[in-house]
mmCIF file of C-alpha atoms in Angstrom:
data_model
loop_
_atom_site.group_PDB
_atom_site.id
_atom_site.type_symbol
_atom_site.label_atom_id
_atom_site.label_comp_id
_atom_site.label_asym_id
_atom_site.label_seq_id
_atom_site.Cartn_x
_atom_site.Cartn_y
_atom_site.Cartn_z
ATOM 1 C CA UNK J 216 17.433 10.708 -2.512
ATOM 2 C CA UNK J 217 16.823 9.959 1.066
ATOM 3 C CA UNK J 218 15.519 6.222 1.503
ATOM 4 C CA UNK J 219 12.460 4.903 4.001
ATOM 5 C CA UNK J 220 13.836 3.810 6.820
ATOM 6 C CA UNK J 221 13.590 3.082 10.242
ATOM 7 C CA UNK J 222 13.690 6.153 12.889
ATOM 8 C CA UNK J 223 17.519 7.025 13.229
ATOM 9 C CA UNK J 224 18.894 8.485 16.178
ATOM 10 C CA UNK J 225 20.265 11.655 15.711
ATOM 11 C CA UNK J 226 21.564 14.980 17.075
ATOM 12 C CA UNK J 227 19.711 17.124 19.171
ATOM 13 C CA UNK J 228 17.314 19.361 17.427
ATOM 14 C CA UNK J 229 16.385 22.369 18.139
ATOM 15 C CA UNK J 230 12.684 22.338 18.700
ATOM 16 C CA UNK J 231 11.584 25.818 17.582
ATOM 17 C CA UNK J 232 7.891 27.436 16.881
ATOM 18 C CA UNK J 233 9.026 27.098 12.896
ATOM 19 C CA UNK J 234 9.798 23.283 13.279
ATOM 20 C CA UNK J 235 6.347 23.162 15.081
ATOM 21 C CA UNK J 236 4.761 24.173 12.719
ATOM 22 C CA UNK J 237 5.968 22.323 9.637
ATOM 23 C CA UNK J 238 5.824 18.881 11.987
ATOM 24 C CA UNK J 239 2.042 19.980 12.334
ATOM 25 C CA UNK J 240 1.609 20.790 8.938
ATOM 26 C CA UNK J 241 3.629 17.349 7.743
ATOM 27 C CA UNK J 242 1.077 15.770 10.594
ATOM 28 C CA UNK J 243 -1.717 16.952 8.403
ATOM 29 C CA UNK J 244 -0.817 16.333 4.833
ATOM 30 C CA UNK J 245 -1.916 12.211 3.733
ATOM 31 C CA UNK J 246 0.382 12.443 0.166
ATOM 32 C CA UNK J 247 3.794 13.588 -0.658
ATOM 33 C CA UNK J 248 4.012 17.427 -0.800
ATOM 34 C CA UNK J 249 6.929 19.802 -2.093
ATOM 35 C CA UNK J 250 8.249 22.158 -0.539
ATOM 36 C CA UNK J 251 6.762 25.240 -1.762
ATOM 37 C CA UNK J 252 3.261 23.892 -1.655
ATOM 38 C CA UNK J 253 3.911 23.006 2.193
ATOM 39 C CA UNK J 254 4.989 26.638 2.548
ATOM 40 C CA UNK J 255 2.024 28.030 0.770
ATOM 41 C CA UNK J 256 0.023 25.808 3.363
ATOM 42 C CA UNK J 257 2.011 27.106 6.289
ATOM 43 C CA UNK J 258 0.990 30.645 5.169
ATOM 44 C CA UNK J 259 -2.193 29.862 4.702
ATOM 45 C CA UNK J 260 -2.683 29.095 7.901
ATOM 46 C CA UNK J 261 -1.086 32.113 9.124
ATOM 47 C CA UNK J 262 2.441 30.792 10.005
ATOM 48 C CA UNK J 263 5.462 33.117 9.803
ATOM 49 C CA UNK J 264 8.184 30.041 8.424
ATOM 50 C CA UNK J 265 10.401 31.565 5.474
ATOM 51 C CA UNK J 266 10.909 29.012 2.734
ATOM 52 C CA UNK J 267 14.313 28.766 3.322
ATOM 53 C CA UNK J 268 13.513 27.530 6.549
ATOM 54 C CA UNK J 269 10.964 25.554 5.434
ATOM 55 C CA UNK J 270 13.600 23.562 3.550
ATOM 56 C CA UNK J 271 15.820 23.415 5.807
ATOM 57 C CA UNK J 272 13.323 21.888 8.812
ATOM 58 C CA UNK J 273 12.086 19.038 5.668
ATOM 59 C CA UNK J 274 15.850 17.985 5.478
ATOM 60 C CA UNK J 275 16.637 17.645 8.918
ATOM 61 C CA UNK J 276 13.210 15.642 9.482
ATOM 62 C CA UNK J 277 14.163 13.395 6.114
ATOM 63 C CA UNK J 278 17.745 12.868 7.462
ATOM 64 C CA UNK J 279 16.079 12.084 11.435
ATOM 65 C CA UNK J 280 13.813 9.269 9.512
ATOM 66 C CA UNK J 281 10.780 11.312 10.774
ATOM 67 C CA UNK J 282 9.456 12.084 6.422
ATOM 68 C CA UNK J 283 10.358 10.604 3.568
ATOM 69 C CA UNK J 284 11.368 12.080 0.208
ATOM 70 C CA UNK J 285 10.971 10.895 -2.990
ATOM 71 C CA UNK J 286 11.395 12.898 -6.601
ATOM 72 C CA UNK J 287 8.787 13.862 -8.369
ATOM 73 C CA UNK J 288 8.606 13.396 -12.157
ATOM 74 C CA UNK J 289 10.147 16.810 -12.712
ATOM 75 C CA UNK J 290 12.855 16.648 -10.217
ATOM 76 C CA UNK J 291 11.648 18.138 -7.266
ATOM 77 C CA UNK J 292 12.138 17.276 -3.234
ATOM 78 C CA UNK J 293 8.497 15.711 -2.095
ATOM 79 C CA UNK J 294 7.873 15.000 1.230
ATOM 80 C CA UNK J 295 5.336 12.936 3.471
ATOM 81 C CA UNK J 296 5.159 11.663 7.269
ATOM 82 C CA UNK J 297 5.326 7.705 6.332
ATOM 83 C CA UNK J 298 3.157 5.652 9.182
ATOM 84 C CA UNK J 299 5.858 2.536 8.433
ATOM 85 C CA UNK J 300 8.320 2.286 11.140
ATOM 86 C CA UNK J 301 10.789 -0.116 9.020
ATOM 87 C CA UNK J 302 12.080 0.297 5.233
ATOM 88 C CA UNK J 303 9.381 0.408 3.034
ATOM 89 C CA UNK J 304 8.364 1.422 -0.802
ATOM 90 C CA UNK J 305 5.743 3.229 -1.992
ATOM 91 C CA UNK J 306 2.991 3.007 -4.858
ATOM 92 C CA UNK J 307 2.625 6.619 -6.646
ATOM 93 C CA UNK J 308 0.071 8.189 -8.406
ATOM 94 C CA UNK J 309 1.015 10.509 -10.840
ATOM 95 C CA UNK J 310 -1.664 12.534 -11.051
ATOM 96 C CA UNK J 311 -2.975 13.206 -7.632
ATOM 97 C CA UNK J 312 -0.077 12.299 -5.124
ATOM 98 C CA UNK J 313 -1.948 9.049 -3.509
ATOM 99 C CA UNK J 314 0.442 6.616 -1.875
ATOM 100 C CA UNK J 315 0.449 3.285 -0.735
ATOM 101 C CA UNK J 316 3.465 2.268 1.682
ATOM 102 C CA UNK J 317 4.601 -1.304 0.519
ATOM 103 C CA UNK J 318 6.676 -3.915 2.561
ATOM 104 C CA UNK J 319 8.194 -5.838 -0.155
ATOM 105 C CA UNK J 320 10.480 -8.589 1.384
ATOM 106 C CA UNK J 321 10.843 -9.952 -2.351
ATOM 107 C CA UNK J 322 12.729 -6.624 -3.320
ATOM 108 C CA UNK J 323 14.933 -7.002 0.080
ATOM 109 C CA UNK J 324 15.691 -10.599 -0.629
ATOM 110 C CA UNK J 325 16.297 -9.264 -4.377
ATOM 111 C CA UNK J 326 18.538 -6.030 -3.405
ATOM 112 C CA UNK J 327 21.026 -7.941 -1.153
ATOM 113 C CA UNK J 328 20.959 -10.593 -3.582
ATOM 114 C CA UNK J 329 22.544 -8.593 -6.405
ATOM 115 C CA UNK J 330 24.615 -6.702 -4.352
ATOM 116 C CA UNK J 331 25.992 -10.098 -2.985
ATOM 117 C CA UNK J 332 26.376 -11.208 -6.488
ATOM 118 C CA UNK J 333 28.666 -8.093 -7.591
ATOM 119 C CA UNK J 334 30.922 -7.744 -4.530
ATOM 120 C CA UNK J 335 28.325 -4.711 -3.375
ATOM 121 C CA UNK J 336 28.035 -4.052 0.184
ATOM 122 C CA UNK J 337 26.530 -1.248 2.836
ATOM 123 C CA UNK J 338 23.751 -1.231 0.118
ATOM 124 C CA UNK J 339 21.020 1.048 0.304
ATOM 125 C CA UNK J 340 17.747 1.430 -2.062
ATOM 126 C CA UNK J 341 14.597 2.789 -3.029
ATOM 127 C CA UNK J 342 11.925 1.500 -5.041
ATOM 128 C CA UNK J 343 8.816 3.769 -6.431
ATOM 129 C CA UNK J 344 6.120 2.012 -8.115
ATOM 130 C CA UNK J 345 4.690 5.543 -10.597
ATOM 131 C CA UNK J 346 1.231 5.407 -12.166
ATOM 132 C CA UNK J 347 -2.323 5.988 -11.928
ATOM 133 C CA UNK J 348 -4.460 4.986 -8.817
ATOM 134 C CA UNK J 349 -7.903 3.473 -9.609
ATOM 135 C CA UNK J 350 -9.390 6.874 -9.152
ATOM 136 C CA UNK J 351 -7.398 8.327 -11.779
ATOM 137 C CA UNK J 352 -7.796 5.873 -14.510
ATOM 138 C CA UNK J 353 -11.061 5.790 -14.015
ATOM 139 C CA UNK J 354 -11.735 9.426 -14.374
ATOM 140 C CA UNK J 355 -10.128 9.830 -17.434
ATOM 141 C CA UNK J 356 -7.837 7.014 -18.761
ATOM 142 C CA UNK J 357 -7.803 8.212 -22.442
ATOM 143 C CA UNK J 358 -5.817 11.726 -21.166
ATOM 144 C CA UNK J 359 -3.354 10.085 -19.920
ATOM 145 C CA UNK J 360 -0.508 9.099 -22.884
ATOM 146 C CA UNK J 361 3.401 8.718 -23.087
ATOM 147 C CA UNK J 362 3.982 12.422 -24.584
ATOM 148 C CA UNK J 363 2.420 14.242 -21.268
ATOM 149 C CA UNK J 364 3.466 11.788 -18.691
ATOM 150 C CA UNK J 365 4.869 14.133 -15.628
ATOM 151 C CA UNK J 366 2.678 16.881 -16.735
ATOM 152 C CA UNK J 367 0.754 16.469 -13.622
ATOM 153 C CA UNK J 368 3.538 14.540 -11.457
ATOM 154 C CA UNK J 369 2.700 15.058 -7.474
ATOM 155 C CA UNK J 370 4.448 18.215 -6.228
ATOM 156 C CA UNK J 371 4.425 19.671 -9.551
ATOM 157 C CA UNK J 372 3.814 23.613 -9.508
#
């Protein structure tokens, strides 16, 4: 799993009308989004971008610093355009995607810390906060119970 960081310098990429158009759509999208439902959006819209290119274009953006990917509850590759510039966490909502970016210097003071501690270095980390948002509890807080958890989990099909 790829961790928020700061924009990395990388390779040359070629800038193509498929990469384009997934940076616009990426542009566009406020909450973590999988793969296949960024496709379906490109499509949509009327862009021609194969899924296989469509996943290919995500991981050379996650791996340039320019999205960030976390795992959904079942597994899957979720992507969003991160306004932080710096290493950052996020806060999760389950059920409908929303995201807060966090700076946490706590968990950085923490992380190198315990790494210190256990003869750890070149340490790297990610921290995802998963629940409900306000908006979600308050819509129906009595659905929600440990047997179904990741029913709904963003990027979910």
């Amino acid at each position: 799993m790829s961790t928020p960081s700061a924009r990395q310098p990388h390779a040359a990429v070629r800038v193509t009308r498929q990469r384009r158009a997934v940076q616009a759509a990426m542009s566009a999208q406020s909450d973590f989004i999988s793969t296949q439902d960024l496709h379906a959006a490109l499509r949509e819209s009327g862009e021609s971008v194969s899924l296989p290119t469509t996943y290919r274009i995500l991981q050379s953006m996650a791996e340039a610093g320019e999205v960030d990917v976390l795992r959904s509850q079942d597994g899957e590759s979720i992507y969003r355009q991160c306004a932080a510039e710096q290493h950052h966490h996020h806060l999760v909502c389950r059920r409908c995607g929303a995201t807060v970016e966090l700076q946490a210097p706590e968990i950085e003071r923490w992380t190198s810390q315990t790494a210190q501690d256990h003869g750890f270095t070149q340490v790297d980390h990610t921290v995802e906060i998963v629940g409900l948002c306000a908006r979600c509890s308050a819509q129906a807080p009595a659905e929600d119970s440990s047997d179904d958890e990741g029913d709904d989990a963003p990027g979910a099909a």
